[in-house]
mmCIF file of C-alpha atoms in Angstrom:
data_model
loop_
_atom_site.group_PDB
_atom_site.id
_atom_site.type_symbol
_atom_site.label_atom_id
_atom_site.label_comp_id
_atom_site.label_asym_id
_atom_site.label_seq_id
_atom_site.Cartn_x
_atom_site.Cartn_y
_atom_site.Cartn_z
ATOM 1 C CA UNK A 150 -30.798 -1.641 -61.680
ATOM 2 C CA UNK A 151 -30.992 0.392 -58.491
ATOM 3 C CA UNK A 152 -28.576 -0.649 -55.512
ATOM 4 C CA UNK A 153 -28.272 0.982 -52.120
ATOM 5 C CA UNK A 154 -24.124 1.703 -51.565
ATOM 6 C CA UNK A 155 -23.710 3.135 -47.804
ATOM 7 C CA UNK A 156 -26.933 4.028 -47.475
ATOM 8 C CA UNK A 157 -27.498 6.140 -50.698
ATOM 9 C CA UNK A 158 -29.736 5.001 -53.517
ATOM 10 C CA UNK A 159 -27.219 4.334 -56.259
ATOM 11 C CA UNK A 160 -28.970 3.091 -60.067
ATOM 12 C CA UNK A 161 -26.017 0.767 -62.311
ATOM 13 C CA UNK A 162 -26.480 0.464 -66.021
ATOM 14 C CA UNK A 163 -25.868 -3.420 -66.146
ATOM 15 C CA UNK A 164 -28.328 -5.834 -64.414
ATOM 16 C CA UNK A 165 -26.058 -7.190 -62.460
ATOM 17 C CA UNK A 166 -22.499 -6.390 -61.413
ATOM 18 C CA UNK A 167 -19.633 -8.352 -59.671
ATOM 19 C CA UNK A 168 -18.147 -6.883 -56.384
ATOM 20 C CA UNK A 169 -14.706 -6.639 -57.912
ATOM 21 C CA UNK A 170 -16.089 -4.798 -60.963
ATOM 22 C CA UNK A 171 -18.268 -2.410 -58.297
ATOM 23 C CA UNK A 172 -15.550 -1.604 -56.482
ATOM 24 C CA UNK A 173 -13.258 -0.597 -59.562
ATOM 25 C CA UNK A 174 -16.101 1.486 -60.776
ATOM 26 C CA UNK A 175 -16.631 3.396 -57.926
ATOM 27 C CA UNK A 176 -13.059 3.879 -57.338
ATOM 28 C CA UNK A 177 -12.763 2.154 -54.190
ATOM 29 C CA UNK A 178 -9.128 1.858 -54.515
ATOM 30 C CA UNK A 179 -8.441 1.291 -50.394
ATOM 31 C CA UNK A 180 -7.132 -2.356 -49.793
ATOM 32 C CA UNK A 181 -8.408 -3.211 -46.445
ATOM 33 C CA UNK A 182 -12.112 -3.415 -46.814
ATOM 34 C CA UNK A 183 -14.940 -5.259 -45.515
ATOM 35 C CA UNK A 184 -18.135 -5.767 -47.672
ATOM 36 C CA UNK A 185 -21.447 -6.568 -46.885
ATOM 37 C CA UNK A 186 -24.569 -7.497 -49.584
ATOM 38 C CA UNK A 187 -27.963 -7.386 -47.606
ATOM 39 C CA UNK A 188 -26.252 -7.736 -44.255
ATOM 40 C CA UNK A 189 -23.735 -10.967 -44.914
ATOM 41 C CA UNK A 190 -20.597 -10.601 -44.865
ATOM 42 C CA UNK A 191 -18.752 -11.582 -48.420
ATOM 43 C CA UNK A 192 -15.027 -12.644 -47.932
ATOM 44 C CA UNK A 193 -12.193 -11.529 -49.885
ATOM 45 C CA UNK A 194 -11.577 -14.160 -52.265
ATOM 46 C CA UNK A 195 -15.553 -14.283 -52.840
ATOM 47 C CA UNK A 196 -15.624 -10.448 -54.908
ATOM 48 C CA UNK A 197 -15.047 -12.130 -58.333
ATOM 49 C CA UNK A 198 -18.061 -14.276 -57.905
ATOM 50 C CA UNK A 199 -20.567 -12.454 -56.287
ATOM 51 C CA UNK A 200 -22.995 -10.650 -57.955
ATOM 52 C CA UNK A 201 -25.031 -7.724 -56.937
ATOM 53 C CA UNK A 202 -28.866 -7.867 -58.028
ATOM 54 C CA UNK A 203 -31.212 -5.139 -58.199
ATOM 55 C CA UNK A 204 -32.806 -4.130 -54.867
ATOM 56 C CA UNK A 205 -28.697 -5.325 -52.910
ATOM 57 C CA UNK A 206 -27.984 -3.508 -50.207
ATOM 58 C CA UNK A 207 -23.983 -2.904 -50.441
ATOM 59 C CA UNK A 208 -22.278 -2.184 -48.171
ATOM 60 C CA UNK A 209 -18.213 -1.333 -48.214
ATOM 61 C CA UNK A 210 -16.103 -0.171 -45.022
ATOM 62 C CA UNK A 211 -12.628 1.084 -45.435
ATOM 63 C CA UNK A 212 -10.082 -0.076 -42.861
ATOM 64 C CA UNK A 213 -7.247 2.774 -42.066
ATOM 65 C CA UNK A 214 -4.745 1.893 -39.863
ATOM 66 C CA UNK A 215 -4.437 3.318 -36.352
ATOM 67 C CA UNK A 216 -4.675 2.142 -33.103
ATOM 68 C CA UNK Y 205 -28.991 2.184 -12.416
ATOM 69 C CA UNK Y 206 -26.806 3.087 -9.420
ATOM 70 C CA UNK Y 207 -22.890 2.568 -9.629
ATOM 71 C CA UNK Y 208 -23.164 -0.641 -7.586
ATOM 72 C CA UNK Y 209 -26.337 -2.404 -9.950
ATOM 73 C CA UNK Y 210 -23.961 -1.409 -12.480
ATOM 74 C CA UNK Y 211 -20.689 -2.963 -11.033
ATOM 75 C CA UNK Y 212 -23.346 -6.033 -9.910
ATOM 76 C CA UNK Y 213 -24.203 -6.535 -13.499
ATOM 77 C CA UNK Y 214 -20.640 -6.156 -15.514
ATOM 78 C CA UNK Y 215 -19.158 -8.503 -12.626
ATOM 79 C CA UNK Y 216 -21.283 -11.529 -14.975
ATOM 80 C CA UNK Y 217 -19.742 -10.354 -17.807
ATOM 81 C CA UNK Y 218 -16.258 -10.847 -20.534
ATOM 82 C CA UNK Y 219 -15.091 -8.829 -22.934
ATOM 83 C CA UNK Y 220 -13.102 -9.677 -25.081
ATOM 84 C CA UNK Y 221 -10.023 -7.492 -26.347
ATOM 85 C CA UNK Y 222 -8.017 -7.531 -29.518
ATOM 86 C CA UNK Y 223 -4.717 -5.717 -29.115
ATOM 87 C CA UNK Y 224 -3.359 -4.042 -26.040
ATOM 88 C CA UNK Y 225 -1.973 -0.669 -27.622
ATOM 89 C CA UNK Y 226 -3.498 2.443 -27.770
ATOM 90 C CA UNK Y 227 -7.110 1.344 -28.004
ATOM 91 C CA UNK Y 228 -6.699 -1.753 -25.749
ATOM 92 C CA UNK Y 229 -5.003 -0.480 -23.017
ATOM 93 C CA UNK Y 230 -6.984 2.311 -22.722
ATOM 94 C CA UNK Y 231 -9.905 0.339 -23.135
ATOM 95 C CA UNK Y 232 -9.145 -2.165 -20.578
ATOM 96 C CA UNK Y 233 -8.520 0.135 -18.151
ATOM 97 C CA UNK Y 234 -11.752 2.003 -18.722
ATOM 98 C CA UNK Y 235 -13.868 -1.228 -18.637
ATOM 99 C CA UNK Y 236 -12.358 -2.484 -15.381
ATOM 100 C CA UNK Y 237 -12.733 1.014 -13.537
ATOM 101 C CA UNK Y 238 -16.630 0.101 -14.101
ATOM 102 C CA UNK Y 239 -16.478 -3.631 -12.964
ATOM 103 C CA UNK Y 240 -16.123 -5.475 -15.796
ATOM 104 C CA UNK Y 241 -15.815 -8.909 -14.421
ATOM 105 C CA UNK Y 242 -13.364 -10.661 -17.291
ATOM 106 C CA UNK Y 243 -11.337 -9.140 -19.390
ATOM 107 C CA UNK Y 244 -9.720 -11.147 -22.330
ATOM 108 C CA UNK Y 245 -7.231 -9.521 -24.005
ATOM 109 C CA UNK Y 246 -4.542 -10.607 -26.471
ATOM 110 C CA UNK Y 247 -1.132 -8.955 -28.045
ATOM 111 C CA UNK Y 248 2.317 -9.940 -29.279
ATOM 112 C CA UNK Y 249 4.206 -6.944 -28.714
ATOM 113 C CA UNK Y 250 6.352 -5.619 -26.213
ATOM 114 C CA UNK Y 251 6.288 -2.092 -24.400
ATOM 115 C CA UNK Y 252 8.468 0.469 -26.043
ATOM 116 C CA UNK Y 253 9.066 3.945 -25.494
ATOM 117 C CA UNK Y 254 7.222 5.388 -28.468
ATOM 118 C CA UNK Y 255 4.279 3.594 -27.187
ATOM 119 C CA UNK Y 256 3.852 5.702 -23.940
ATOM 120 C CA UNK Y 257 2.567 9.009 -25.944
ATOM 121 C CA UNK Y 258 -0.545 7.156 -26.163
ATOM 122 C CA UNK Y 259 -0.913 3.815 -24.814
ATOM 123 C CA UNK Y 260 -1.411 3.241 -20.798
ATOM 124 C CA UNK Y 261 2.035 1.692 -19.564
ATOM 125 C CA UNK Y 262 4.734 3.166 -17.802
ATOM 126 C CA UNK Y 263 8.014 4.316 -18.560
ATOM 127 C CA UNK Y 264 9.436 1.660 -15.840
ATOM 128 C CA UNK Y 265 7.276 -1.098 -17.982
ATOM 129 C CA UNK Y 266 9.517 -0.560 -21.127
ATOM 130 C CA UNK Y 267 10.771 -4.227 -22.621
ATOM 131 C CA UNK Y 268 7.703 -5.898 -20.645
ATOM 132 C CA UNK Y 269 4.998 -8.094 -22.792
ATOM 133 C CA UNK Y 270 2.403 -5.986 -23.202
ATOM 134 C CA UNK Y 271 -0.472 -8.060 -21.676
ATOM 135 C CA UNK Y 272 1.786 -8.621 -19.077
ATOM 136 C CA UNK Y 273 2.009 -5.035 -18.281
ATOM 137 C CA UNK Y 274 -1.640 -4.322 -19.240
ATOM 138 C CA UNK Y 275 -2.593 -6.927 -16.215
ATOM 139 C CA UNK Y 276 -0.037 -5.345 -13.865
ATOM 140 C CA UNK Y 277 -1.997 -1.819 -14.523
ATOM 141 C CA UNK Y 278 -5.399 -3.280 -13.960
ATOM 142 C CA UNK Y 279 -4.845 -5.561 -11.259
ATOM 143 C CA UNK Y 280 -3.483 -1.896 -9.414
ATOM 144 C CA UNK Y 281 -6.852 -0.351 -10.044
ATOM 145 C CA UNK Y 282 -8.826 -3.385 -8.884
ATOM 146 C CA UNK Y 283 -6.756 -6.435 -7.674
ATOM 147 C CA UNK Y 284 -10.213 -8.224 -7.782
ATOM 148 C CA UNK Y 285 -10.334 -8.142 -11.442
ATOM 149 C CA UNK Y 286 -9.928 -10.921 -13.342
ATOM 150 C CA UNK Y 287 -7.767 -10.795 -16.494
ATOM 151 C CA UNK Y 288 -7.189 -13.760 -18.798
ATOM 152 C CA UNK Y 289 -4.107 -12.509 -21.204
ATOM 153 C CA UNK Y 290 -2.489 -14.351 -24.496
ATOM 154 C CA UNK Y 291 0.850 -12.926 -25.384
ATOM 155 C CA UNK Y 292 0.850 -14.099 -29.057
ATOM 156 C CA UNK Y 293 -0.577 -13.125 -32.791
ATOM 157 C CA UNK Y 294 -4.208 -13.605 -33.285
ATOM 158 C CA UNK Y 295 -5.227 -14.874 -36.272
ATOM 159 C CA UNK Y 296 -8.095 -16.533 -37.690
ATOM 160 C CA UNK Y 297 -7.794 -19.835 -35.650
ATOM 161 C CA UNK Y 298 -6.635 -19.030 -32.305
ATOM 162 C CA UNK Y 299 -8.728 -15.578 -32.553
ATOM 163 C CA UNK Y 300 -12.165 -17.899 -32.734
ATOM 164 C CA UNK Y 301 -11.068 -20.489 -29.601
ATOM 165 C CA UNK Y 302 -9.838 -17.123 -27.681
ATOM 166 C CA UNK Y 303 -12.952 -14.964 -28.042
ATOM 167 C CA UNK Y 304 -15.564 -17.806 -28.202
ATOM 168 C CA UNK Y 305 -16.831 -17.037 -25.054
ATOM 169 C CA UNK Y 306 -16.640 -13.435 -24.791
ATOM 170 C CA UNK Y 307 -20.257 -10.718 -24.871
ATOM 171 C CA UNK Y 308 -18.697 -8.402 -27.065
ATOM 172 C CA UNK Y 309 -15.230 -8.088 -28.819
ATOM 173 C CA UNK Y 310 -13.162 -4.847 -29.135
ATOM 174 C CA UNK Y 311 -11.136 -4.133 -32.202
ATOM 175 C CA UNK Y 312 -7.854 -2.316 -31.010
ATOM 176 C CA UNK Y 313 -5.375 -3.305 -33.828
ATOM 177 C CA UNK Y 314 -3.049 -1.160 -35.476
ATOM 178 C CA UNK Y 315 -2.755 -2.075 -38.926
ATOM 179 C CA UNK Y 316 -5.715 -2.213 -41.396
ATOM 180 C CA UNK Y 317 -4.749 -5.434 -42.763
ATOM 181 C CA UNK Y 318 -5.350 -6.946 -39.406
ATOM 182 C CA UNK Y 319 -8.561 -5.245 -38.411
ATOM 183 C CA UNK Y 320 -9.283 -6.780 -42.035
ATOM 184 C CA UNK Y 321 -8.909 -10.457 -40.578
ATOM 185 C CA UNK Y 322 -10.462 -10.196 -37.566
ATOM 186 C CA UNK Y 323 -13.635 -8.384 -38.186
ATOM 187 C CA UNK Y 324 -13.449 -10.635 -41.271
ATOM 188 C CA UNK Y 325 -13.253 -13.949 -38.552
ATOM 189 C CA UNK Y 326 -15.624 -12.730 -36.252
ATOM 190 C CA UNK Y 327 -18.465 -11.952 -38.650
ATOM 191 C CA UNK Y 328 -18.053 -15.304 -40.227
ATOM 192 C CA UNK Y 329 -17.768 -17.330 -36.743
ATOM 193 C CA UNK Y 330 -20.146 -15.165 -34.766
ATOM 194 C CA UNK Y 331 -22.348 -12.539 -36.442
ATOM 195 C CA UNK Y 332 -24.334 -12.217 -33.715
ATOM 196 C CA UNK Y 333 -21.316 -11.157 -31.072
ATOM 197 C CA UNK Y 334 -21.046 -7.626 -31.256
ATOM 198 C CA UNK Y 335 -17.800 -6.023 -32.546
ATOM 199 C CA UNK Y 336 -16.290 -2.798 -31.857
ATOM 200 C CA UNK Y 337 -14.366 -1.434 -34.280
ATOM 201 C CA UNK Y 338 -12.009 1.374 -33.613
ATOM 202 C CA UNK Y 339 -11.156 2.975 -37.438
ATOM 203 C CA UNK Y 340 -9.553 6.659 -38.076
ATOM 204 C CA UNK Y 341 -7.936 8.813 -34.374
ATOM 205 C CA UNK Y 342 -4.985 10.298 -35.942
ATOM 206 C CA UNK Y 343 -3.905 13.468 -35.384
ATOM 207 C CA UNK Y 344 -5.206 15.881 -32.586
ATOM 208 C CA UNK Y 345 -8.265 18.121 -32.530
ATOM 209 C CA UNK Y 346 -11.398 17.707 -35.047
ATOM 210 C CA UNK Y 347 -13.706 16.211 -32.278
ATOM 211 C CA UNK Y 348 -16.931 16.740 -33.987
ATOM 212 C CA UNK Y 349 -15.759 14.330 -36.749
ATOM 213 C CA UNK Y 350 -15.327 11.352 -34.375
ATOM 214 C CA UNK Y 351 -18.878 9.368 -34.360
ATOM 215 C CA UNK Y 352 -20.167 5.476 -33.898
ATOM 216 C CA UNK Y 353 -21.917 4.418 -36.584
ATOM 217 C CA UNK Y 354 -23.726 0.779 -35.992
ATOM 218 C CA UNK Y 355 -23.742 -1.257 -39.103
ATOM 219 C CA UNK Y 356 -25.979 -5.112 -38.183
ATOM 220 C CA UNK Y 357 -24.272 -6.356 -34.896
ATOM 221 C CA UNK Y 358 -20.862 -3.999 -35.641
ATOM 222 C CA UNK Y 359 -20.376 -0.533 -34.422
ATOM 223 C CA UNK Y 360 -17.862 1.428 -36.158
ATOM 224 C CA UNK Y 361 -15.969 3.934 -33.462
ATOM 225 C CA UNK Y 362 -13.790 6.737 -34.818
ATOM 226 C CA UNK Y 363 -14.362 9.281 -37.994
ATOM 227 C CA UNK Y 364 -13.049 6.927 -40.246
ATOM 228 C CA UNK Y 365 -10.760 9.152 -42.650
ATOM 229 C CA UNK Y 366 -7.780 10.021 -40.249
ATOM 230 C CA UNK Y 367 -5.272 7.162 -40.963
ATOM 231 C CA UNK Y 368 -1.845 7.307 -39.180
ATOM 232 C CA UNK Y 369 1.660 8.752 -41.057
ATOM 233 C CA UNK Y 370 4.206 10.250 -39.992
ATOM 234 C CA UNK Y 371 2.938 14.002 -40.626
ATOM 235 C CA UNK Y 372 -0.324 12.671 -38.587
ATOM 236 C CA UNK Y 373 0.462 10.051 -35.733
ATOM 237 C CA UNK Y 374 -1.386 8.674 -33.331
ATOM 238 C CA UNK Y 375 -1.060 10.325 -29.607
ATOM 239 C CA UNK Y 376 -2.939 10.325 -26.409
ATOM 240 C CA UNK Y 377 -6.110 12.364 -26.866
ATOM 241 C CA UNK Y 378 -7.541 11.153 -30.426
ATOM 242 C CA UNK Y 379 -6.597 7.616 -29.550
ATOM 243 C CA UNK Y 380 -8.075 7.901 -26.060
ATOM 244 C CA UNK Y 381 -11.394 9.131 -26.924
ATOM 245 C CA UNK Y 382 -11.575 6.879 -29.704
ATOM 246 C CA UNK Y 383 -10.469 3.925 -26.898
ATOM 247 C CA UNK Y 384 -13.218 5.304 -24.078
ATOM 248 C CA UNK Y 385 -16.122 5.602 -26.314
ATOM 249 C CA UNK Y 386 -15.784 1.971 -27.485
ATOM 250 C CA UNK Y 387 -15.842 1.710 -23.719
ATOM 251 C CA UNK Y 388 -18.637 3.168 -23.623
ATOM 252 C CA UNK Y 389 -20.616 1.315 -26.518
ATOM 253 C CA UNK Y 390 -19.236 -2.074 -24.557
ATOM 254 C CA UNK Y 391 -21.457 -0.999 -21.995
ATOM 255 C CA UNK Y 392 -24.411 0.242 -23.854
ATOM 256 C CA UNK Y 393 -24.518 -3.129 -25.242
ATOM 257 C CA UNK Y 394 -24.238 -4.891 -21.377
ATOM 258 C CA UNK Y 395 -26.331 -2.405 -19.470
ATOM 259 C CA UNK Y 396 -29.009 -3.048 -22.046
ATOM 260 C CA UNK Y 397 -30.976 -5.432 -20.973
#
């Protein structure tokens, strides 16, 4: 399937992928992070069970600390 | 727009301000130089001396609540101004009841776990209330990195790599910039229409 991650095209091998297993495979190893499928916000303790489908727009905003 | 439309419109409005260190102080006092009428702004912490290589107190203000001392600083550049100030820990329930009624909302936390919660509150509660997020000002120099970058209803102020340690901490100019420009997006969003 092909995804949009941060703006750039991205095509996964699966048909449809869980946030937590997205995030592993692109490395995404940051803790604080906000993510967003087609513009809604997805909590936390939601990642297991959402699913991204072909056509998602993802996206995934470190937080660094600093202030 | 003149400088007095200007003031004549901000006077209506509230922003809302989440943390009073080196984003929210600066912040604040940027915001109320251009006649913001409200400012809401909340913090737990107290003035220390590290604090005054970037954030706008004064030595003499050392030991003070910070939104005490933040109100004492902006009631000296406009008396006028109105300042509503919680000395305590936002999280996800008083954060919603405290910002409810606010335009926009200003990120100016420290740590990334707690920019976590509240853009995490806010976007649940209100995803139409814009949110400015401050995110990467440490170190000096590397100007041309710093950028907003709008993503729905949140705009995303700093260059988003530079996280604080102790071989890169945060001081006046990185942290300042980063704190004006969200001033500056605050107002892009209020002079709009």
């Amino acid at each position: 399937m092909k995804i949009i991650l941060n703006n750039n095209p991205e095509t996964v091998d699966v048909d449809q992928i869980s946030i937590t297993e997205l995030l592993r495979r692109k490395n995404y190893s940051f803790k604080m992070l906000i993510v967003k499928i087609n513009g809604k916000l997805v909590k936390k303790d939601e990642y297991e069970a959402s699913f991204i489908k072909d056509g998602d727009d993802v996206m995934v905003l470190h937080l660094i600390s600093g202030g | 727009m003149t400088f007095e439309e200007i003031k004549l419109r901000l006077q209506k409005k509230t922003v809302g301000i989440a943390g009073a260190g080196g984003l929210g102080s600066n912040c604040a006092v940027a915001l109320v130089r251009v006649g913001i009428g409200t400012i809401v702004i909340a913090d737990f912490d107290v003035v220390s001396e590290g604090n005054l290589n970037r954030q706008y107190y004064f030595f003499d203000q050392i030991g003070k609540p910070k939104v005490n001392a933040i109100k004492e600083n902006i009631q000296r550049i406009n008396p006028m101004a109105n300042v509503i100030t919680w000395d305590l820990k936002l999280d996800p329930q008083n954060l919603n009841r405290i910002f409810r009624n606010c335009d926009v909302v200003v990120e100016a936390f420290d740590n990334a776990d707690q920019k976590e919660m509240l853009i995490e509150t806010i976007l649940t509660a209100y995803p139409e209330k814009p949110l400015i997020v401050g995110l990467g000002m440490a170190g000096w120099g590397m100007n041309d990195t710093i950028h907003v970058r709008k993503i729905d209803n949140m705009y995303i102020c700093g260059d988003e790599v530079s996280e604080i340690h102790n071989e890169l901490p945060p001081i006046a100019p990185r942290v300042g910039i980063v704190a004006n420009i969200q001033a500056n997006v605050v107002l892009e969003i209020l002079l709009k229409d």
